[in-house]
XYZ file of C-alpha atoms in Angstrom:
545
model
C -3.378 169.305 20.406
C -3.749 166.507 23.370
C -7.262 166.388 25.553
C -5.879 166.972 29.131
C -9.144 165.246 30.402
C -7.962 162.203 33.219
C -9.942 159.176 33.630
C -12.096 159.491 36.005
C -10.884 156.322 38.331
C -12.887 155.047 41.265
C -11.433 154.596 44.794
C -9.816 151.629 44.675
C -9.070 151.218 41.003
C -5.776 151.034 41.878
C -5.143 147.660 40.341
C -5.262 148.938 36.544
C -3.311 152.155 36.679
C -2.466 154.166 33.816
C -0.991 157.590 32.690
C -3.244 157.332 29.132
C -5.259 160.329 28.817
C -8.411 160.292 27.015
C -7.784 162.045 23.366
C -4.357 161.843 23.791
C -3.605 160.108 20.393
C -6.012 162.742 18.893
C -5.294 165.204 15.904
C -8.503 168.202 16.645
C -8.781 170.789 14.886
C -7.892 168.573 11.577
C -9.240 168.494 7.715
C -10.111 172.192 7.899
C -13.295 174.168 8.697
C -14.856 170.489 9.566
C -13.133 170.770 12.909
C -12.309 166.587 13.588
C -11.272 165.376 16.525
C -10.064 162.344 15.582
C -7.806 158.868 16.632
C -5.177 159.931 13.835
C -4.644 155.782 13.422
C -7.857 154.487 14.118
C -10.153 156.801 11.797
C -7.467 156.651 9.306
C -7.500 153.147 8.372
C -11.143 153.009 9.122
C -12.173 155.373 6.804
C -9.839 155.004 4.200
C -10.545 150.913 4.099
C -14.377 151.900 4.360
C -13.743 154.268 0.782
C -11.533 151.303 -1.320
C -14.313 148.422 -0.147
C -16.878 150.698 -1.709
C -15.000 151.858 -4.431
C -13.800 148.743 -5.634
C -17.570 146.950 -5.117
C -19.154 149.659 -6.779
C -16.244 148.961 -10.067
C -16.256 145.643 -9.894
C -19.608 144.805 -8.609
C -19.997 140.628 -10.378
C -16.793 140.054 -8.917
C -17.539 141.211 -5.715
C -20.517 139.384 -5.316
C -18.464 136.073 -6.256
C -16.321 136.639 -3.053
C -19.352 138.187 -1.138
C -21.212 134.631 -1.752
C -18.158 132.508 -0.532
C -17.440 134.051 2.409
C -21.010 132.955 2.688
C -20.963 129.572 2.413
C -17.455 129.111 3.953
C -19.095 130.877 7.395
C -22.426 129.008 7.280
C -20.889 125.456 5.941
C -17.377 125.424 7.595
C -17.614 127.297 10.253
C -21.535 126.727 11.478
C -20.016 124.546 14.911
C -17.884 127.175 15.736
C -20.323 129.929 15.878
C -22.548 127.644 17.714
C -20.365 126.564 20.279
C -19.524 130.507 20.661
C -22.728 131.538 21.332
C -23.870 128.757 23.331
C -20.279 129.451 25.639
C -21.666 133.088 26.389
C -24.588 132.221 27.408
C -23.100 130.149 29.959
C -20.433 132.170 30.847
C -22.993 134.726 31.493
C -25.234 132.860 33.617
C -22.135 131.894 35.567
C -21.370 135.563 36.737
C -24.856 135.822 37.865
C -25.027 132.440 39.740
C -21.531 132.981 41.247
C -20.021 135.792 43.821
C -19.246 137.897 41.085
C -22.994 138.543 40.787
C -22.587 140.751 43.816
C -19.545 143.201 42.319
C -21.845 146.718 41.140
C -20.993 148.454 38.051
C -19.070 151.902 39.017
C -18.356 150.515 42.624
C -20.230 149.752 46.129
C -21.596 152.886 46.298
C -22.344 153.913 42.565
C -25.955 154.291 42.490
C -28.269 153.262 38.870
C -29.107 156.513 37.285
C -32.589 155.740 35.668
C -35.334 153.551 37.291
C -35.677 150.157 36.169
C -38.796 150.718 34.092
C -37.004 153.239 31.905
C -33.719 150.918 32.488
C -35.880 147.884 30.705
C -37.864 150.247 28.047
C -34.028 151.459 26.627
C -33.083 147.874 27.050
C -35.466 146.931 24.554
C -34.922 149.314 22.035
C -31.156 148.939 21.998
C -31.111 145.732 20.209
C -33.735 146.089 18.192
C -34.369 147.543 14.881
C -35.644 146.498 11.461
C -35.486 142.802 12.925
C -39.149 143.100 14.328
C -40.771 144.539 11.655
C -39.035 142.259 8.732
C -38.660 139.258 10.223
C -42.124 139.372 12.663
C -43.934 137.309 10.119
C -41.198 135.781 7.475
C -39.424 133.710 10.438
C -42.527 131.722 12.044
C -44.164 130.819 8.945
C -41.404 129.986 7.237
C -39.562 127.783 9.690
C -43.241 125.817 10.531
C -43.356 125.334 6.529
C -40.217 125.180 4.980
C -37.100 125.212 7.142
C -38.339 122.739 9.972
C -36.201 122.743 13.124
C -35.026 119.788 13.784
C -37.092 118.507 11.262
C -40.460 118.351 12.489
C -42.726 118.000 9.403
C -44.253 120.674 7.464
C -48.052 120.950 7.482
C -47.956 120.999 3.901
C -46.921 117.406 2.082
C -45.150 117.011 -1.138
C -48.047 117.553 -2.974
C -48.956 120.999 -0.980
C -51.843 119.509 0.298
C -52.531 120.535 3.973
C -52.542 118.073 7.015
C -54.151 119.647 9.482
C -52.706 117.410 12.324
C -49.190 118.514 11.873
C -50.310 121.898 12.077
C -50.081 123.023 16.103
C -46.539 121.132 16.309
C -45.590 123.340 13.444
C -46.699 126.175 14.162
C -45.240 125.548 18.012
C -42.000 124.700 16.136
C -42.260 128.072 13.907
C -42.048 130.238 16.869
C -39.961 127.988 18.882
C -37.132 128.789 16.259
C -37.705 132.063 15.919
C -37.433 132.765 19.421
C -34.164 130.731 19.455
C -32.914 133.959 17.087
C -33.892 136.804 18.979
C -33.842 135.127 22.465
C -31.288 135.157 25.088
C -28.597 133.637 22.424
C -28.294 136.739 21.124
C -28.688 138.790 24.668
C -25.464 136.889 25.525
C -23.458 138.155 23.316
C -24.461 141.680 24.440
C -24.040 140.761 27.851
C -20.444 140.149 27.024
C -19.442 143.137 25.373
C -21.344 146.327 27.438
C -20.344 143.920 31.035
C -16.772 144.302 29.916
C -17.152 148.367 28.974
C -18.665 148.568 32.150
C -16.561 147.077 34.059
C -13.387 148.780 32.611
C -14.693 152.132 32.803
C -16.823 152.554 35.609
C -14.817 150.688 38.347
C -11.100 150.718 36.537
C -11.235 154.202 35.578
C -10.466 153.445 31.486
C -11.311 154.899 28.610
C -14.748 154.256 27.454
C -13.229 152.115 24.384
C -13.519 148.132 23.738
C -9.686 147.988 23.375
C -9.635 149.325 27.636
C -11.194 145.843 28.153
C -7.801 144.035 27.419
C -5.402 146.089 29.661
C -5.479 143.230 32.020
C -3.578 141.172 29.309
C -1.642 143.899 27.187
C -0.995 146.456 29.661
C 0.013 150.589 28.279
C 0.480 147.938 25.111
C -3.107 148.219 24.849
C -2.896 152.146 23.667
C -0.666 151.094 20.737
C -0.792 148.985 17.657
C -2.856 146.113 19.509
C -5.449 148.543 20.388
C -5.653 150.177 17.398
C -6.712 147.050 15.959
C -8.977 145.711 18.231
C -11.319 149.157 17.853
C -10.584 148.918 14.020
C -12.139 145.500 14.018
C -14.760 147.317 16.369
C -15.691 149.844 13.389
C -15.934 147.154 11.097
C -18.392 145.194 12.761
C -20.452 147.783 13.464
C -20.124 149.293 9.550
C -21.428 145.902 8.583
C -23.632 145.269 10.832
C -25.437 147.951 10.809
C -25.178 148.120 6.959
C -27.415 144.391 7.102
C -29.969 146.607 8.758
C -30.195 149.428 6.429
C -30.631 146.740 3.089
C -33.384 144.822 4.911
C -34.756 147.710 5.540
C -34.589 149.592 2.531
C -36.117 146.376 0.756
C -38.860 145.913 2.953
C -39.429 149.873 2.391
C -39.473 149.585 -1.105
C -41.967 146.545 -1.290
C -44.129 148.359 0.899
C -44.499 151.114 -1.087
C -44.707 148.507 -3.841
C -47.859 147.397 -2.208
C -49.624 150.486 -1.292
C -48.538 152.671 -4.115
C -47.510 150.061 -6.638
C -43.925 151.847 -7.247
C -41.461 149.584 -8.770
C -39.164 146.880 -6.587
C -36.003 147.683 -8.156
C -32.578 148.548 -7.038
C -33.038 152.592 -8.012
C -35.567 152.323 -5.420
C -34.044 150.754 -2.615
C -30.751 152.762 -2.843
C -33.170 155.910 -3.203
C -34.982 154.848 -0.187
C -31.477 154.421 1.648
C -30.309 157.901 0.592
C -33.492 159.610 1.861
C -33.407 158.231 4.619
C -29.648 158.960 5.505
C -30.320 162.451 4.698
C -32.792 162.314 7.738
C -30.083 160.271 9.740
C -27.916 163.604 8.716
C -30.436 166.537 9.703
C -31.155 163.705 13.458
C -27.038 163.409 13.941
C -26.931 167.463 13.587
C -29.803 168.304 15.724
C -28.522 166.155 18.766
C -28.681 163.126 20.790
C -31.562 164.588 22.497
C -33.103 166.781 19.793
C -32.922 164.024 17.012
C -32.404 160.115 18.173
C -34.347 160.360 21.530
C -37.550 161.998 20.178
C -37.594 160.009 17.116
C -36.958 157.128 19.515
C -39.886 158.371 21.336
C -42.049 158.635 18.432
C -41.273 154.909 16.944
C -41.747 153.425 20.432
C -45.435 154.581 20.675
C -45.576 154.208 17.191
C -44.953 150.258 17.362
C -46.715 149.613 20.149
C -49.895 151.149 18.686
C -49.082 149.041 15.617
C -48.324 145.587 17.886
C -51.967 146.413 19.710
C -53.846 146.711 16.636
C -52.226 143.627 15.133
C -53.339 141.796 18.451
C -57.169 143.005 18.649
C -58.008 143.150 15.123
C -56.752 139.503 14.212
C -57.282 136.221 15.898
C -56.414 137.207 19.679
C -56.847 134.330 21.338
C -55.201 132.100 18.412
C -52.439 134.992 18.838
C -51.814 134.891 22.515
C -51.927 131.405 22.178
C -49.441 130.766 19.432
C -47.273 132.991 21.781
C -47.381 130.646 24.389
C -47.020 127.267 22.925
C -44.044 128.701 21.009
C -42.465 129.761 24.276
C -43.131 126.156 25.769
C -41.444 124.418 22.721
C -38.697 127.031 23.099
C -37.613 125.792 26.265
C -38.598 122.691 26.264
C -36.343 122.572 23.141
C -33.570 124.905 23.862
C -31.060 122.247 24.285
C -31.600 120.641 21.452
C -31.836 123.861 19.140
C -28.813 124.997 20.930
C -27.050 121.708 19.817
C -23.485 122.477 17.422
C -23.561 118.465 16.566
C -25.591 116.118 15.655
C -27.843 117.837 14.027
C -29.572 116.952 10.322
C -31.692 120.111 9.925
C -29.410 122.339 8.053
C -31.781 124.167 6.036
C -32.703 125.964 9.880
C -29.039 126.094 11.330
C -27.000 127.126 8.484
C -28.774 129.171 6.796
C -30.524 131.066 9.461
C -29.042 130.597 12.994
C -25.201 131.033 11.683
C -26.561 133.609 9.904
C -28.044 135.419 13.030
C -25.104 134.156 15.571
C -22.709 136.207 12.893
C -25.403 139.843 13.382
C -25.461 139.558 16.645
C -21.689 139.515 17.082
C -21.507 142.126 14.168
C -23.877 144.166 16.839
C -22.221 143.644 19.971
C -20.436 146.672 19.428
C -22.710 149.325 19.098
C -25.593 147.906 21.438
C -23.028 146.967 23.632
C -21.509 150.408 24.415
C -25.359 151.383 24.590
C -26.268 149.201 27.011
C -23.223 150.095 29.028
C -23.906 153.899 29.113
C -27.553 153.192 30.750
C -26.413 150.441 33.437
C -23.865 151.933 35.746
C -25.198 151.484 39.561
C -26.424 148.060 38.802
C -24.629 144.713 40.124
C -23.593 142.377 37.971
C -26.517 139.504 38.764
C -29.279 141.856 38.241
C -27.680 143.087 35.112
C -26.994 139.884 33.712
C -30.549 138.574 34.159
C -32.915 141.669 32.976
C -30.294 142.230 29.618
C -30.968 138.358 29.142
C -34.508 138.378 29.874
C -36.483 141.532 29.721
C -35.455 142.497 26.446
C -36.292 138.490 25.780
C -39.796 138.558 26.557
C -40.660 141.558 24.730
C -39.310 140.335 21.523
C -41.460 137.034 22.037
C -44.577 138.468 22.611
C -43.818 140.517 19.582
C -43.276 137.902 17.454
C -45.323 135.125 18.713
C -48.566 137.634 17.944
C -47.590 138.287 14.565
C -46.294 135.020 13.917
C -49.242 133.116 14.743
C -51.499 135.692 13.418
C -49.852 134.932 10.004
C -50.418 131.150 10.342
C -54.159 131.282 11.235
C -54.447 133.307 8.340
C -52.359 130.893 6.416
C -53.785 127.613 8.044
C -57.575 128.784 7.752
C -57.718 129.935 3.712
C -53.740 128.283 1.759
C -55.361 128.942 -1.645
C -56.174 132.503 -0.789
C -53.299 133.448 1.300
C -50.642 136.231 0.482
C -48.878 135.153 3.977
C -48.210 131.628 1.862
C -47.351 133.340 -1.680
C -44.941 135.201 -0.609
C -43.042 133.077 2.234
C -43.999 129.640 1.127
C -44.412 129.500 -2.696
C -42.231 132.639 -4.055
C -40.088 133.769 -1.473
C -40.223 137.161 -0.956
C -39.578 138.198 2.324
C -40.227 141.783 2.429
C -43.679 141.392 1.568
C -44.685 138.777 4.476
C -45.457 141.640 6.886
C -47.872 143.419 4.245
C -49.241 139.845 3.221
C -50.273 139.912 7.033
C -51.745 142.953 7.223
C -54.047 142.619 3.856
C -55.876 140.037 5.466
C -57.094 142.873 8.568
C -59.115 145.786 9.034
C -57.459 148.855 7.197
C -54.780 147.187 5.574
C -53.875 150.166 3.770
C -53.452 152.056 6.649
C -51.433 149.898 8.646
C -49.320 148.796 6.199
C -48.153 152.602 5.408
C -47.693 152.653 9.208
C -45.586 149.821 8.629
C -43.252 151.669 6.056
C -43.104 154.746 8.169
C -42.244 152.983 11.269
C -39.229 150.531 9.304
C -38.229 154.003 8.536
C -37.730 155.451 11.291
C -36.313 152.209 12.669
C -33.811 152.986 9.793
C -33.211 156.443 10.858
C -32.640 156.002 14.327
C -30.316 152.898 13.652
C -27.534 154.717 11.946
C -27.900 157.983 13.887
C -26.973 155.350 17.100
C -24.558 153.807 14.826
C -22.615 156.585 13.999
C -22.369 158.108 17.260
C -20.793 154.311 18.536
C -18.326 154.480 15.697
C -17.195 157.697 16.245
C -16.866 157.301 19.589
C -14.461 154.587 18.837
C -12.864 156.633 15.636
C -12.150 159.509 18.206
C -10.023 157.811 20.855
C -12.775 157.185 23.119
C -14.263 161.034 23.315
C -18.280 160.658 23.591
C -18.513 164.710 22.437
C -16.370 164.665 19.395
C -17.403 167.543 16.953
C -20.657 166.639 15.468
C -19.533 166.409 11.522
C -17.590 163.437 12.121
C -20.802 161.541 12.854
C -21.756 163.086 10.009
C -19.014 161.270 7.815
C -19.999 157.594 9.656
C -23.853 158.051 8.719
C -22.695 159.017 5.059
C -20.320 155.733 5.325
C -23.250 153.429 6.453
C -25.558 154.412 3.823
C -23.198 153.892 1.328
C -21.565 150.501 2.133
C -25.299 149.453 2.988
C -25.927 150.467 -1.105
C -22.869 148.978 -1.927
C -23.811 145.841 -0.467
C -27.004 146.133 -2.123
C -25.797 146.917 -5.844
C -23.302 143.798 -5.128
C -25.386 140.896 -4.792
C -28.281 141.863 -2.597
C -29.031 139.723 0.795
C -26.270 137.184 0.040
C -23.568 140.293 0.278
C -25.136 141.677 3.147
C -24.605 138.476 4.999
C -21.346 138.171 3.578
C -19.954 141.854 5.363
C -21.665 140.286 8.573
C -19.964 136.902 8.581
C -16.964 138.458 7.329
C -16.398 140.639 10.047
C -18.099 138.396 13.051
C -15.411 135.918 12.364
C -12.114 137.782 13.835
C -14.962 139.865 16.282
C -16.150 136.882 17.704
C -12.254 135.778 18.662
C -11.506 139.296 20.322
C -14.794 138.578 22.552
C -13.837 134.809 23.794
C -10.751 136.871 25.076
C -13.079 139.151 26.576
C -14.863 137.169 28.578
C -11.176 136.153 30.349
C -10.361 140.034 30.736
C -13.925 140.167 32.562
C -12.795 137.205 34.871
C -9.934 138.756 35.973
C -11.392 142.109 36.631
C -14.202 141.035 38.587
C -11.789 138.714 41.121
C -9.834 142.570 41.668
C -13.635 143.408 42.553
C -14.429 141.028 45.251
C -11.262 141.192 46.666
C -12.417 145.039 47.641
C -15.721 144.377 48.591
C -14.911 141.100 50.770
């Protein structure tokens, strides 16, 4: 049975006309008393590529890690320039809307209106993009690129011999945060910017389908509800699987050492893919319960949560050192942001390839599912003002985040190296779950805040593939945003399980390999987004001039 729903197109939309109806392609009622209502193409393939990846990693797990490790180093060693040169192309071609006319064009039309203030507008800005990141990378990133990794090379504090020079140490530590900040910065923004401007654009002021494959009607015309659409929203799913699968590992491991170092249960992989079971039966009972009954309050909850838990970080350790670090690492950020931003010419490949190709690749993988987010909270907004608060706001936050905890790891480390867990366990054996606990041992009520900690990665973890699954199925269901709720169901099953998968076949090295993997034909359908944008926004001024 066919949804009868039209699109609901704006005066004026006149210039992408179609007779698609949303649902059309849909089988409902399907697979018995479950009640789908699904894209009969699009979930198909999804879900039955989804079931043979896991099945066949789960039978043939040494092999899979073989492939899952060169797919590694042929994204991160071949194709490093590329993703660069991506990345650094959306951040210009977003700054160019917002510089030129097309700043002026508002999302949903000249007299759409923004439906939530702009302090709740920045607040779900903020927490669309960000997950697991803050909590496992808050303290491993700073300390280890001031120590080990060294963008563009500036020397490590520590000398051959490990002993500690303290003059190197504020250029370090500057440099630390500098590169951190390149990987959560506006880089990464961009590439968001891309993806929820174009759903924006295409549904609120040409009338389309909310779906990623409405964003290339400009170029494939009605083509664009066939084969060429179905695989542009099947490479969608992917990306987001994966993606979001990265998130659920790190976070199960970081989980799992936590409770290593509170309760002293075993790091193992039982563990972590107990931890990720647990916690996507919660993601289960939050997808049932409802948008507003399960992701929004436990939203609610986290946010407070973490900012208690930033706060306390910030007045219980060195403050000033804190707020300081922040600062000098924003000052070598932009003083430096060319130069980080640089695809050639560059000797410092322990950084770039094995952390900012790494990143470039997630945040594509992500684009996706924060980018339909984004979209759904920004209608009413023009185009400038929406390119520079997604770039920004969200920015800032991060920063400040990270620049605390950062630099309150590296007084800790800088002040006592023999006695520092910060230093065991990012310096001398890597283990980068633990950094955040090494932290936190060295303040008041360590044990407290560091079960606060596992609670709030947790939750991070919850809340992640609740959002997840509601993007994918919105894909997986033509475009519908109030498909039957067991089909988000299936997705949040799905996610845990490739995210154990992933685990079970070769750890961190095979979750980067599903992101690469996927952000390499992703990252191709968004260049030809950004033309599709283009060309949509010069219909847009030709109405408003």
């Amino acid at each position: 049975m066919s949804n009868t729903q039209e699109p609901a197109s704006p005066p004026g939309s006149d210039d992408m006309q179609t007779d698609y109806v949303v649902g059309q392609d849909n089988i409902e009622g399907s697979l018995g008393p479950f009640g789908f209502d699904i894209h009969n193409r699009v979930f198909a393939i999804s879900a039955l590529s989804s079931v043979v990846f896991i099945i066949l990693t789960l039978v043939f797990p040494d092999r899979a890690a073989g492939i899952f490790q060169s797919i590694v180093s042929f994204s991160t060693g071949t194709l490093d320039s590329y993703f660069m040169i991506v990345v650094d192309f959306f951040i210009v071609f977003s700054i160019a809307l917002a510089v030129l006319p097309y700043g002026k064009v508002r999302l949903g039309g000249p007299d759409a209106k923004p439906e939530y203030s702009y302090l709740s507008w920045f607040a779900m800005l903020f927490a669309a993009g960000i997950g697991i990141g803050l909590l496992f990378f808050g303290v491993l990133e700073p300390v280890y690129h001031a120590n080990v990794s060294s963008p563009l090379n500036v020397p490590s504090p520590f000398g051959a011999d490990g002993t500690l020079n303290p003059g190197a140490i504020a250029d370090a530590t500057a440099m630390g945060l500098a590169g951190t900040y390149l990987h959560w910065g506006i880089h990464g923004w961009a590439v968001y910017v891309v993806m929820a401007l174009a759903l924006s654009i295409f549904t609120y002021n040409k009338g389309l389908p909310f779906s990623i494959r409405s964003a290339f009607f400009p170029i494939l015309g009605d083509r664009v509800w066939g084969w060429w659409g179905h695989i542009i929203d099947i490479l969608a799913v992917f990306s987001t699987l994966f993606g979001l699968a990265t998130s659920l590992g790190l976070g199960a491991q970081q989980a799992n050492a936590g409770l290593n170092f509170v309760f002293g249960l075993e790091v193992n992989n039982f563990t972590q893919v107990a931890v990720i079971v647990m916690v996507t039966a919660a993601a289960l009972v939050s997808v049932w319960r409802g948008l507003d009954g399960g992701v929004k309050r436990l939203s609610e909850i986290n946010m407070l949560m973490a900012v208690v838990f930033f706060l306390f970080v910030l007045f219980a350790g060195p403050t000033l050192a804190a707020l300081a670090g922040f600062w000098n690492g924003l000052e070598a950020y932009v003083t430096e942001f060319i130069p980080l931003s640089a695809p050639f010419g560059r000797d410092d490949d322990a950084f770039r390839q094995s952390w900012t190709i790494f990143y470039w690749a997630w945040w594509i993988s992500w684009a996706p599912f924060v980018g339909m987010f984004i979209a759904r909270v920004s209608r009413g907004r023009t185009v400038r003002e929406f390119v520079i608060c997604v770039l920004l706001i969200p920015s800032m936050c991060i920063f400040l985040w990270m620049g605390v905890f950062g630099a309150t790891a590296l007084e800790q480390l800088y002040s006592n190296p023999a006695g520092s867990l910060v230093k065991e366990y990012v310096i001398d054996n890597y283990s980068p779950e633990l950094s955040l606990f090494g932290m936190l041992n060295e303040l008041p009520l360590s044990g407290m805040t560091s079960t606060l900690g596992i609670i709030l990665a947790l939750i991070f973890f919850i809340t992640s593939s609740d959002s997840g699954s509601l993007v994918i199925d919105t894909i997986t269901a033509g475009g519908k945003i109030d498909a039957p709720r067991p089909q988000r169901m299936f997705w949040a099953t799905v996610e845990g399980l490739i995210a154990i998968v992933l685990l079970l076949g070769g750890g961190l090295s095979a979750l980067q390999a599903g992101v690469t993997a996927t952000a390499i034909p992703f990252s191709v359908v968004m260049l030809v987004m950004c033309y599709t944008i283009v060309k949509a926004l010069n219909g847009e001024l030709q109405r408003i001039k």
